Each structure stands twice: as C-alpha cells, then as structure tokens.
Amino acid sequence: MYLQSLLVIFCLLICSYSQETAKTNELPEDDPKNFQHQNATKLVKLRGRHWVKRRTYNVTTEWGEPTCEYAEIIKKVPGNKYTLKLGAKLGSRWTSGNQTLFLKKTGSHPAPNMLNFTRLRADGRQGHLLLYSDYGNCSIVRIMKKNSTDY
C-alpha cells in the first residue's frame, strides 16, 4: 500500500511537471485574438502627430535626451510605403526628419502588423511591432533597439 501511494504521488508530480512545461508564454503580438488591434494599415491612415507617452528604456543622443517625441505619416507612396516624419525636442530646439516607412506582415497575421523604419541612426532600419491600437487615441508600438532585448 505504501509503495502504491508513492507511485501515485510520483505519477501526479510527473503529470503536473509536464503540464507546467507544456505551457507557452505567448507574446501579445502572436495571439490571434489581438490581431484586430494590430493592423498597421489602419494605423497609418490616422492623421496628425502621434506623441510618445512613455518609453521603457532611456535614449540619449549626441545632443542630449529627447523630452518630446512624435511620429507623423506625411503621405502614402507607391507600394506598401509611406513617408514618415520623426521629430523630437532635444534641449531647447526641435529637430525632425523624413524617411520611408514600410509595412510588413509577421507570422499568421492577416494584415501588416510591423512598422519598418529607422528609430536611431546607430540602430539602422528595424521592424517595430504594433502591439495595440484603438485606431483613435492610443497605439502601442514595440520599438526595438539593435542587438538588445530592451524595448
């Protein structure tokens, strides 16, 4: 009886362990129930400036740390491309520049969910995932840094 009890406990522990290891930590950008809020084509149709509200890492440039940052879609160009204007306040002056923005699809997304542009010259062009947008007042984009897991 004692041996059977130990065997049952052992089996329960093994089953419990295998259930824990079978769980995946799915990222929000890979979860199909979020896809409706991750359509970059809808996002780029929004007019006006999109201001950076919060960042999870510090940015420093040769001119200092930006105190205000924005992105603005200027126009659509042939193909799945747009003219993107990025601007920032560095110290007491404003700076801005235009570049080409590409929209791309990742994984099993039905529509483009990645914004491909250069955030910092040192990092070069990168894909930045649209995690969420209500297509009105709030959008969350995961801005990647080159060779880093910080975003």
Tab-separated table of N, CA and C in Angstrom:
chain	number	residue	atom	x	y	z
A	1	MET	N	0.826	-1.191	0.000
A	1	MET	CA	0.000	0.000	0.000
A	1	MET	C	0.872	1.258	0.000
A	2	TYR	N	1.909	1.270	0.816
A	2	TYR	CA	2.820	2.404	0.897
A	2	TYR	C	3.500	2.636	-0.451
A	3	LEU	N	3.927	1.572	-1.087
A	3	LEU	CA	4.583	1.655	-2.384
A	3	LEU	C	3.621	2.185	-3.449
A	4	GLN	N	2.376	1.760	-3.383
A	4	GLN	CA	1.376	2.245	-4.342
A	4	GLN	C	1.123	3.743	-4.150
A	5	SER	N	1.085	4.172	-2.906
A	5	SER	CA	0.887	5.597	-2.626
A	5	SER	C	2.041	6.425	-3.183
A	6	LEU	N	3.260	5.942	-2.997
A	6	LEU	CA	4.419	6.639	-3.544
A	6	LEU	C	4.363	6.694	-5.070
A	7	LEU	N	3.928	5.603	-5.676
A	7	LEU	CA	3.816	5.541	-7.125
A	7	LEU	C	2.777	6.552	-7.634
A	8	VAL	N	1.645	6.648	-6.950
A	8	VAL	CA	0.602	7.605	-7.331
A	8	VAL	C	1.125	9.038	-7.200
A	9	ILE	N	1.795	9.338	-6.097
A	9	ILE	CA	2.348	10.679	-5.893
A	9	ILE	C	3.373	10.993	-6.979
A	10	PHE	N	4.225	10.033	-7.296
A	10	PHE	CA	5.229	10.217	-8.338
A	10	PHE	C	4.560	10.525	-9.682
A	11	CYS	N	3.531	9.764	-10.025
A	11	CYS	CA	2.816	9.979	-11.290
A	11	CYS	C	2.154	11.356	-11.326
A	12	LEU	N	1.563	11.756	-10.212
A	12	LEU	CA	0.941	13.076	-10.151
A	12	LEU	C	1.973	14.187	-10.331
A	13	LEU	N	3.126	14.022	-9.712
A	13	LEU	CA	4.183	15.019	-9.856
A	13	LEU	C	4.673	15.102	-11.298
A	14	ILE	N	4.861	13.964	-11.936
A	14	ILE	CA	5.308	13.941	-13.331
A	14	ILE	C	4.269	14.614	-14.224
A	15	CYS	N	3.002	14.280	-14.041
A	15	CYS	CA	1.935	14.893	-14.845
A	15	CYS	C	1.887	16.396	-14.613
A	16	SER	N	1.999	16.798	-13.371
A	16	SER	CA	1.968	18.213	-13.036
A	16	SER	C	3.149	18.933	-13.674
A	17	TYR	N	4.327	18.346	-13.612
A	17	TYR	CA	5.520	18.951	-14.191
A	17	TYR	C	5.378	19.084	-15.704
A	18	SER	N	4.885	18.045	-16.368
A	18	SER	CA	4.771	18.102	-17.825
A	18	SER	C	3.710	19.112	-18.255
A	19	GLN	N	2.669	19.329	-17.457
A	19	GLN	CA	1.682	20.353	-17.792
A	19	GLN	C	2.304	21.740	-17.671
A	20	GLU	N	3.124	21.951	-16.653
A	20	GLU	CA	3.775	23.245	-16.475
A	20	GLU	C	4.742	23.540	-17.614
A	21	THR	N	5.508	22.539	-18.036
A	21	THR	CA	6.476	22.769	-19.101
A	21	THR	C	5.805	22.869	-20.456
A	22	ALA	N	4.579	22.374	-20.605
A	22	ALA	CA	3.872	22.448	-21.880
A	22	ALA	C	3.263	23.828	-22.113
A	23	LYS	N	3.105	24.614	-21.061
A	23	LYS	CA	2.529	25.953	-21.211
A	23	LYS	C	3.498	26.842	-21.984
A	24	THR	N	2.962	27.653	-22.871
A	24	THR	CA	3.794	28.607	-23.595
A	24	THR	C	3.414	30.008	-23.151
A	25	ASN	N	4.406	30.838	-23.115
A	25	ASN	CA	4.155	32.241	-22.801
A	25	ASN	C	4.031	32.980	-24.123
A	26	GLU	N	2.830	32.969	-24.678
A	26	GLU	CA	2.591	33.588	-25.969
A	26	GLU	C	2.676	35.104	-25.839
A	27	LEU	N	3.444	35.708	-26.723
A	27	LEU	CA	3.565	37.159	-26.728
A	27	LEU	C	2.289	37.778	-27.278
A	28	PRO	N	1.936	38.987	-26.847
A	28	PRO	CA	0.683	39.604	-27.304
A	28	PRO	C	0.623	39.765	-28.822
A	29	GLU	N	1.767	39.990	-29.458
A	29	GLU	CA	1.756	40.173	-30.910
A	29	GLU	C	1.519	38.873	-31.681
A	30	ASP	N	1.632	37.733	-31.007
A	30	ASP	CA	1.413	36.433	-31.651
A	30	ASP	C	0.053	35.830	-31.338
A	31	ASP	N	-0.717	36.465	-30.476
A	31	ASP	CA	-2.009	35.932	-30.054
A	31	ASP	C	-3.101	36.369	-31.037
A	32	PRO	N	-3.718	35.417	-31.768
A	32	PRO	CA	-4.722	35.773	-32.780
A	32	PRO	C	-5.869	36.638	-32.264
A	33	LYS	N	-6.215	36.550	-30.987
A	33	LYS	CA	-7.319	37.385	-30.509
A	33	LYS	C	-6.927	38.866	-30.433
A	34	ASN	N	-5.642	39.180	-30.581
A	34	ASN	CA	-5.194	40.580	-30.603
A	34	ASN	C	-5.030	41.130	-32.014
A	35	PHE	N	-5.120	40.277	-33.032
A	35	PHE	CA	-4.838	40.697	-34.406
A	35	PHE	C	-5.712	41.863	-34.860
A	36	GLN	N	-6.954	41.942	-34.387
A	36	GLN	CA	-7.847	43.035	-34.802
A	36	GLN	C	-7.323	44.399	-34.364
A	37	HIS	N	-6.464	44.420	-33.354
A	37	HIS	CA	-5.907	45.674	-32.838
A	37	HIS	C	-4.468	45.896	-33.307
A	38	GLN	N	-4.021	45.101	-34.296
A	38	GLN	CA	-2.627	45.171	-34.738
A	38	GLN	C	-2.514	45.371	-36.250
A	39	ASN	N	-3.404	46.143	-36.819
A	39	ASN	CA	-3.421	46.375	-38.259
A	39	ASN	C	-2.697	47.691	-38.567
A	40	ALA	N	-1.458	47.581	-39.023
A	40	ALA	CA	-0.649	48.774	-39.293
A	40	ALA	C	-1.210	49.603	-40.445
A	41	THR	N	-1.928	48.968	-41.374
A	41	THR	CA	-2.534	49.706	-42.486
A	41	THR	C	-3.583	50.688	-41.970
A	42	LYS	N	-4.362	50.282	-40.974
A	42	LYS	CA	-5.333	51.203	-40.359
A	42	LYS	C	-4.612	52.309	-39.586
A	43	LEU	N	-3.530	51.940	-38.917
A	43	LEU	CA	-2.790	52.902	-38.098
A	43	LEU	C	-2.245	54.053	-38.940
A	44	VAL	N	-1.669	53.748	-40.104
A	44	VAL	CA	-1.051	54.806	-40.907
A	44	VAL	C	-2.075	55.729	-41.562
A	45	LYS	N	-3.350	55.370	-41.511
A	45	LYS	CA	-4.398	56.247	-42.051
A	45	LYS	C	-4.783	57.354	-41.069
A	46	LEU	N	-4.336	57.231	-39.822
A	46	LEU	CA	-4.646	58.253	-38.817
A	46	LEU	C	-3.880	59.529	-39.125
A	47	ARG	N	-4.529	60.637	-39.020
A	47	ARG	CA	-3.921	61.933	-39.307
A	47	ARG	C	-3.299	62.525	-38.049
A	48	GLY	N	-2.387	63.453	-38.267
A	48	GLY	CA	-1.797	64.190	-37.156
A	48	GLY	C	-0.565	63.516	-36.582
A	49	ARG	N	-0.091	64.091	-35.515
A	49	ARG	CA	1.111	63.592	-34.845
A	49	ARG	C	0.738	62.572	-33.783
A	50	HIS	N	1.565	61.563	-33.695
A	50	HIS	CA	1.425	60.526	-32.671
A	50	HIS	C	2.566	60.755	-31.678
A	51	TRP	N	2.218	61.156	-30.471
A	51	TRP	CA	3.219	61.531	-29.469
A	51	TRP	C	3.629	60.334	-28.635
A	52	VAL	N	4.897	60.295	-28.261
A	52	VAL	CA	5.407	59.246	-27.370
A	52	VAL	C	5.002	59.613	-25.956
A	53	LYS	N	4.240	58.741	-25.332
A	53	LYS	CA	3.760	58.981	-23.968
A	53	LYS	C	4.737	58.396	-22.949
A	54	ARG	N	5.224	57.195	-23.241
A	54	ARG	CA	6.075	56.503	-22.276
A	54	ARG	C	7.054	55.613	-23.010
A	55	ARG	N	8.248	55.501	-22.474
A	55	ARG	CA	9.273	54.633	-23.019
A	55	ARG	C	9.799	53.753	-21.889
A	56	THR	N	10.171	52.518	-22.193
A	56	THR	CA	10.648	51.604	-21.150
A	56	THR	C	12.172	51.578	-21.053
A	57	TYR	N	12.842	52.392	-21.845
A	57	TYR	CA	14.301	52.489	-21.767
A	57	TYR	C	14.702	53.938	-22.047
A	58	ASN	N	15.902	54.304	-21.631
A	58	ASN	CA	16.386	55.670	-21.837
A	58	ASN	C	17.052	55.799	-23.202
A	59	VAL	N	16.873	56.951	-23.803
A	59	VAL	CA	17.502	57.254	-25.085
A	59	VAL	C	18.375	58.477	-24.892
A	60	THR	N	19.617	58.387	-25.348
A	60	THR	CA	20.480	59.553	-25.336
A	60	THR	C	21.091	59.706	-26.719
A	61	THR	N	21.193	60.926	-27.141
A	61	THR	CA	21.808	61.230	-28.429
A	61	THR	C	22.994	62.144	-28.166
A	62	GLU	N	23.724	62.460	-29.209
A	62	GLU	CA	24.855	63.383	-29.041
A	62	GLU	C	24.387	64.779	-28.630
A	63	TRP	N	23.087	65.067	-28.811
A	63	TRP	CA	22.529	66.370	-28.437
A	63	TRP	C	21.756	66.314	-27.120
A	64	GLY	N	21.739	65.173	-26.468
A	64	GLY	CA	21.033	65.036	-25.200
A	64	GLY	C	19.861	64.077	-25.294
A	65	GLU	N	19.092	64.044	-24.225
A	65	GLU	CA	17.931	63.153	-24.155
A	65	GLU	C	16.691	63.873	-24.680
A	66	PRO	N	15.921	63.218	-25.561
A	66	PRO	CA	14.705	63.867	-26.061
A	66	PRO	C	13.656	64.015	-24.956
A	67	THR	N	13.030	65.194	-24.904
A	67	THR	CA	11.980	65.413	-23.906
A	67	THR	C	10.595	65.217	-24.503
A	68	CYS	N	10.458	65.407	-25.794
A	68	CYS	CA	9.202	65.146	-26.509
A	68	CYS	C	9.553	64.480	-27.830
A	69	GLU	N	8.770	63.476	-28.212
A	69	GLU	CA	8.994	62.801	-29.488
A	69	GLU	C	7.654	62.562	-30.168
A	70	TYR	N	7.670	62.584	-31.492
A	70	TYR	CA	6.447	62.307	-32.233
A	70	TYR	C	6.767	61.601	-33.546
A	71	ALA	N	5.732	60.987	-34.100
A	71	ALA	CA	5.786	60.390	-35.437
A	71	ALA	C	4.568	60.893	-36.188
A	72	GLU	N	4.746	61.135	-37.474
A	72	GLU	CA	3.644	61.630	-38.302
A	72	GLU	C	3.761	61.023	-39.698
A	73	ILE	N	2.664	60.465	-40.183
A	73	ILE	CA	2.630	59.948	-41.547
A	73	ILE	C	2.345	61.133	-42.466
A	74	ILE	N	3.273	61.417	-43.364
A	74	ILE	CA	3.132	62.560	-44.263
A	74	ILE	C	2.303	62.194	-45.489
A	75	LYS	N	2.633	61.061	-46.126
A	75	LYS	CA	1.876	60.648	-47.312
A	75	LYS	C	2.179	59.196	-47.653
A	76	LYS	N	1.292	58.617	-48.464
A	76	LYS	CA	1.493	57.268	-48.994
A	76	LYS	C	2.262	57.406	-50.298
A	77	VAL	N	3.221	56.521	-50.502
A	77	VAL	CA	3.965	56.483	-51.761
A	77	VAL	C	3.717	55.125	-52.406
A	78	PRO	N	4.018	54.947	-53.699
A	78	PRO	CA	3.710	53.671	-54.367
A	78	PRO	C	4.224	52.447	-53.600
A	79	GLY	N	3.433	51.382	-53.671
A	79	GLY	CA	3.755	50.168	-52.920
A	79	GLY	C	3.202	50.272	-51.513
A	80	ASN	N	3.672	49.435	-50.645
A	80	ASN	CA	3.234	49.442	-49.245
A	80	ASN	C	4.170	50.347	-48.445
A	81	LYS	N	4.363	51.581	-48.930
A	81	LYS	CA	5.325	52.505	-48.344
A	81	LYS	C	4.646	53.829	-48.001
A	82	TYR	N	5.244	54.512	-47.034
A	82	TYR	CA	4.737	55.804	-46.579
A	82	TYR	C	5.924	56.703	-46.264
A	83	THR	N	5.702	58.003	-46.312
A	83	THR	CA	6.711	58.942	-45.835
A	83	THR	C	6.411	59.209	-44.369
A	84	LEU	N	7.382	58.906	-43.527
A	84	LEU	CA	7.258	59.045	-42.079
A	84	LEU	C	8.141	60.196	-41.621
A	85	LYS	N	7.576	61.074	-40.813
A	85	LYS	CA	8.343	62.160	-40.210
A	85	LYS	C	8.492	61.855	-38.726
A	86	LEU	N	9.731	61.797	-38.257
A	86	LEU	CA	10.008	61.632	-36.830
A	86	LEU	C	10.576	62.943	-36.317
A	87	GLY	N	10.085	63.396	-35.181
A	87	GLY	CA	10.557	64.643	-34.600
A	87	GLY	C	10.791	64.499	-33.108
A	88	ALA	N	11.662	65.350	-32.587
A	88	ALA	CA	11.962	65.308	-31.156
A	88	ALA	C	12.456	66.671	-30.692
A	89	LYS	N	12.226	66.937	-29.425
A	89	LYS	CA	12.775	68.134	-28.800
A	89	LYS	C	14.020	67.706	-28.034
A	90	LEU	N	15.150	68.272	-28.429
A	90	LEU	CA	16.434	67.979	-27.788
A	90	LEU	C	16.944	69.271	-27.170
A	91	GLY	N	16.964	69.303	-25.857
A	91	GLY	CA	17.322	70.548	-25.185
A	91	GLY	C	16.243	71.582	-25.442
A	92	SER	N	16.629	72.717	-26.025
A	92	SER	CA	15.648	73.774	-26.285
A	92	SER	C	15.242	73.849	-27.759
A	93	ARG	N	15.731	72.919	-28.581
A	93	ARG	CA	15.396	73.003	-30.005
A	93	ARG	C	14.692	71.742	-30.493
A	94	TRP	N	13.892	71.936	-31.549
A	94	TRP	CA	13.186	70.833	-32.190
A	94	TRP	C	13.974	70.376	-33.410
A	95	THR	N	13.951	69.088	-33.665
A	95	THR	CA	14.569	68.530	-34.860
A	95	THR	C	13.615	67.501	-35.458
A	96	SER	N	13.680	67.324	-36.760
A	96	SER	CA	12.829	66.322	-37.400
A	96	SER	C	13.462	65.881	-38.707
A	97	GLY	N	12.996	64.756	-39.207
A	97	GLY	CA	13.485	64.242	-40.479
A	97	GLY	C	12.488	63.272	-41.075
A	98	ASN	N	12.480	63.197	-42.401
A	98	ASN	CA	11.588	62.279	-43.111
A	98	ASN	C	12.348	61.032	-43.541
A	99	GLN	N	11.622	59.939	-43.651
A	99	GLN	CA	12.179	58.683	-44.128
A	99	GLN	C	11.058	57.825	-44.673
A	100	THR	N	11.430	56.726	-45.299
A	100	THR	CA	10.433	55.805	-45.834
A	100	THR	C	10.057	54.783	-44.772
A	101	LEU	N	8.763	54.595	-44.602
A	101	LEU	CA	8.208	53.595	-43.688
A	101	LEU	C	7.647	52.461	-44.539
A	102	PHE	N	8.027	51.233	-44.216
A	102	PHE	CA	7.491	50.048	-44.881
A	102	PHE	C	6.577	49.320	-43.911
A	103	LEU	N	5.475	48.770	-44.400
A	103	LEU	CA	4.594	47.936	-43.584
A	103	LEU	C	4.836	46.489	-43.966
A	104	LYS	N	4.954	45.625	-42.957
A	104	LYS	CA	5.209	44.210	-43.210
A	104	LYS	C	4.323	43.353	-42.325
A	105	LYS	N	4.084	42.116	-42.794
A	105	LYS	CA	3.321	41.132	-42.020
A	105	LYS	C	4.297	40.165	-41.368
A	106	THR	N	3.955	39.737	-40.152
A	106	THR	CA	4.735	38.690	-39.491
A	106	THR	C	3.803	37.538	-39.140
A	107	GLY	N	4.375	36.357	-39.006
A	107	GLY	CA	3.606	35.192	-38.567
A	107	GLY	C	2.351	34.978	-39.377
A	108	SER	N	1.254	34.705	-38.677
A	108	SER	CA	-0.021	34.399	-39.338
A	108	SER	C	-0.977	35.599	-39.358
A	109	HIS	N	-0.449	36.794	-39.224
A	109	HIS	CA	-1.290	37.998	-39.262
A	109	HIS	C	-1.950	38.152	-40.626
A	110	PRO	N	-3.231	38.526	-40.647
A	110	PRO	CA	-3.921	38.721	-41.925
A	110	PRO	C	-3.579	40.064	-42.589
A	111	ALA	N	-3.052	41.008	-41.821
A	111	ALA	CA	-2.717	42.344	-42.333
A	111	ALA	C	-1.342	42.736	-41.793
A	112	PRO	N	-0.680	43.717	-42.421
A	112	PRO	CA	0.615	44.159	-41.900
A	112	PRO	C	0.511	44.584	-40.436
A	113	ASN	N	1.477	44.143	-39.643
A	113	ASN	CA	1.500	44.467	-38.217
A	113	ASN	C	2.854	45.022	-37.773
A	114	MET	N	3.764	45.179	-38.728
A	114	MET	CA	5.102	45.667	-38.408
A	114	MET	C	5.385	46.962	-39.159
A	115	LEU	N	5.937	47.921	-38.419
A	115	LEU	CA	6.360	49.198	-38.990
A	115	LEU	C	7.879	49.135	-39.129
A	116	ASN	N	8.386	49.210	-40.348
A	116	ASN	CA	9.818	49.084	-40.580
A	116	ASN	C	10.387	50.470	-40.880
A	117	PHE	N	11.188	50.987	-39.940
A	117	PHE	CA	11.787	52.313	-40.088
A	117	PHE	C	13.011	52.416	-39.199
A	118	THR	N	13.734	53.523	-39.323
A	118	THR	CA	14.925	53.768	-38.516
A	118	THR	C	14.563	54.686	-37.365
A	119	ARG	N	14.638	54.191	-36.156
A	119	ARG	CA	14.344	54.981	-34.957
A	119	ARG	C	15.578	55.791	-34.556
A	120	LEU	N	16.724	55.119	-34.490
A	120	LEU	CA	18.001	55.769	-34.193
A	120	LEU	C	18.987	55.407	-35.302
A	121	ARG	N	19.737	56.379	-35.795
A	121	ARG	CA	20.691	56.104	-36.876
A	121	ARG	C	21.632	54.961	-36.524
A	122	ALA	N	22.104	54.929	-35.292
A	122	ALA	CA	23.054	53.896	-34.872
A	122	ALA	C	22.454	52.494	-34.963
A	123	ASP	N	21.137	52.380	-34.819
A	123	ASP	CA	20.474	51.073	-34.875
A	123	ASP	C	20.098	50.667	-36.292
A	124	GLY	N	19.967	51.629	-37.194
A	124	GLY	CA	19.566	51.324	-38.567
A	124	GLY	C	18.085	50.971	-38.652
A	125	ARG	N	17.683	50.555	-39.840
A	125	ARG	CA	16.279	50.189	-40.103
A	125	ARG	C	15.951	48.902	-39.349
A	126	GLN	N	14.797	48.922	-38.665
A	126	GLN	CA	14.350	47.752	-37.909
A	126	GLN	C	12.842	47.616	-38.017
A	127	GLY	N	12.363	46.417	-37.722
A	127	GLY	CA	10.927	46.169	-37.671
A	127	GLY	C	10.411	46.398	-36.263
A	128	HIS	N	9.391	47.246	-36.134
A	128	HIS	CA	8.803	47.578	-34.837
A	128	HIS	C	7.346	47.127	-34.862
A	129	LEU	N	6.985	46.243	-33.945
A	129	LEU	CA	5.654	45.629	-33.957
A	129	LEU	C	4.581	46.519	-33.339
A	130	LEU	N	3.441	46.567	-34.015
A	130	LEU	CA	2.257	47.228	-33.467
A	130	LEU	C	1.601	46.232	-32.519
A	131	LEU	N	1.650	46.515	-31.225
A	131	LEU	CA	1.077	45.612	-30.225
A	131	LEU	C	-0.408	45.867	-30.023
A	132	TYR	N	-0.799	47.159	-30.119
A	132	TYR	CA	-2.203	47.505	-29.886
A	132	TYR	C	-2.494	48.877	-30.480
A	133	SER	N	-3.677	49.017	-31.041
A	133	SER	CA	-4.187	50.336	-31.413
A	133	SER	C	-5.705	50.319	-31.341
A	134	ASP	N	-6.263	51.405	-30.812
A	134	ASP	CA	-7.716	51.563	-30.875
A	134	ASP	C	-8.075	52.394	-32.105
A	135	TYR	N	-7.052	52.723	-32.922
A	135	TYR	CA	-7.212	53.468	-34.172
A	135	TYR	C	-7.884	54.817	-33.945
A	136	GLY	N	-7.584	55.406	-32.814
A	136	GLY	CA	-8.131	56.714	-32.477
A	136	GLY	C	-7.192	57.481	-31.566
A	137	ASN	N	-7.126	57.048	-30.307
A	137	ASN	CA	-6.376	57.796	-29.303
A	137	ASN	C	-5.140	57.101	-28.757
A	138	CYS	N	-5.025	55.804	-28.936
A	138	CYS	CA	-3.944	55.079	-28.284
A	138	CYS	C	-3.381	53.989	-29.188
A	139	SER	N	-2.069	53.974	-29.306
A	139	SER	CA	-1.375	52.911	-30.031
A	139	SER	C	-0.117	52.563	-29.253
A	140	ILE	N	0.213	51.285	-29.223
A	140	ILE	CA	1.421	50.824	-28.549
A	140	ILE	C	2.279	50.109	-29.585
A	141	VAL	N	3.485	50.630	-29.785
A	141	VAL	CA	4.424	50.057	-30.741
A	141	VAL	C	5.660	49.624	-29.965
A	142	ARG	N	6.107	48.404	-30.217
A	142	ARG	CA	7.325	47.911	-29.565
A	142	ARG	C	8.514	48.381	-30.393
A	143	ILE	N	9.210	49.384	-29.885
A	143	ILE	CA	10.375	49.940	-30.569
A	143	ILE	C	11.604	49.144	-30.133
A	144	MET	N	12.198	48.479	-31.090
A	144	MET	CA	13.355	47.633	-30.795
A	144	MET	C	14.652	48.437	-30.881
A	145	LYS	N	15.622	48.032	-30.070
A	145	LYS	CA	16.969	48.575	-30.145
A	145	LYS	C	17.851	47.486	-30.752
A	146	LYS	N	18.811	47.886	-31.538
A	146	LYS	CA	19.694	46.932	-32.205
A	146	LYS	C	20.467	46.099	-31.180
A	147	ASN	N	20.520	44.791	-31.428
A	147	ASN	CA	21.272	43.855	-30.582
A	147	ASN	C	20.911	43.973	-29.101
A	148	SER	N	19.640	44.123	-28.811
A	148	SER	CA	19.201	44.265	-27.428
A	148	SER	C	17.853	43.590	-27.242
A	149	THR	N	17.596	43.159	-26.029
A	149	THR	CA	16.274	42.630	-25.711
A	149	THR	C	15.424	43.708	-25.046
A	150	ASP	N	15.985	44.924	-24.888
A	150	ASP	CA	15.230	46.046	-24.318
A	150	ASP	C	14.270	46.603	-25.347
A	151	TYR	N	13.044	46.933	-24.896
A	151	TYR	CA	12.088	47.667	-25.710
A	151	TYR	C	11.215	48.478	-24.815
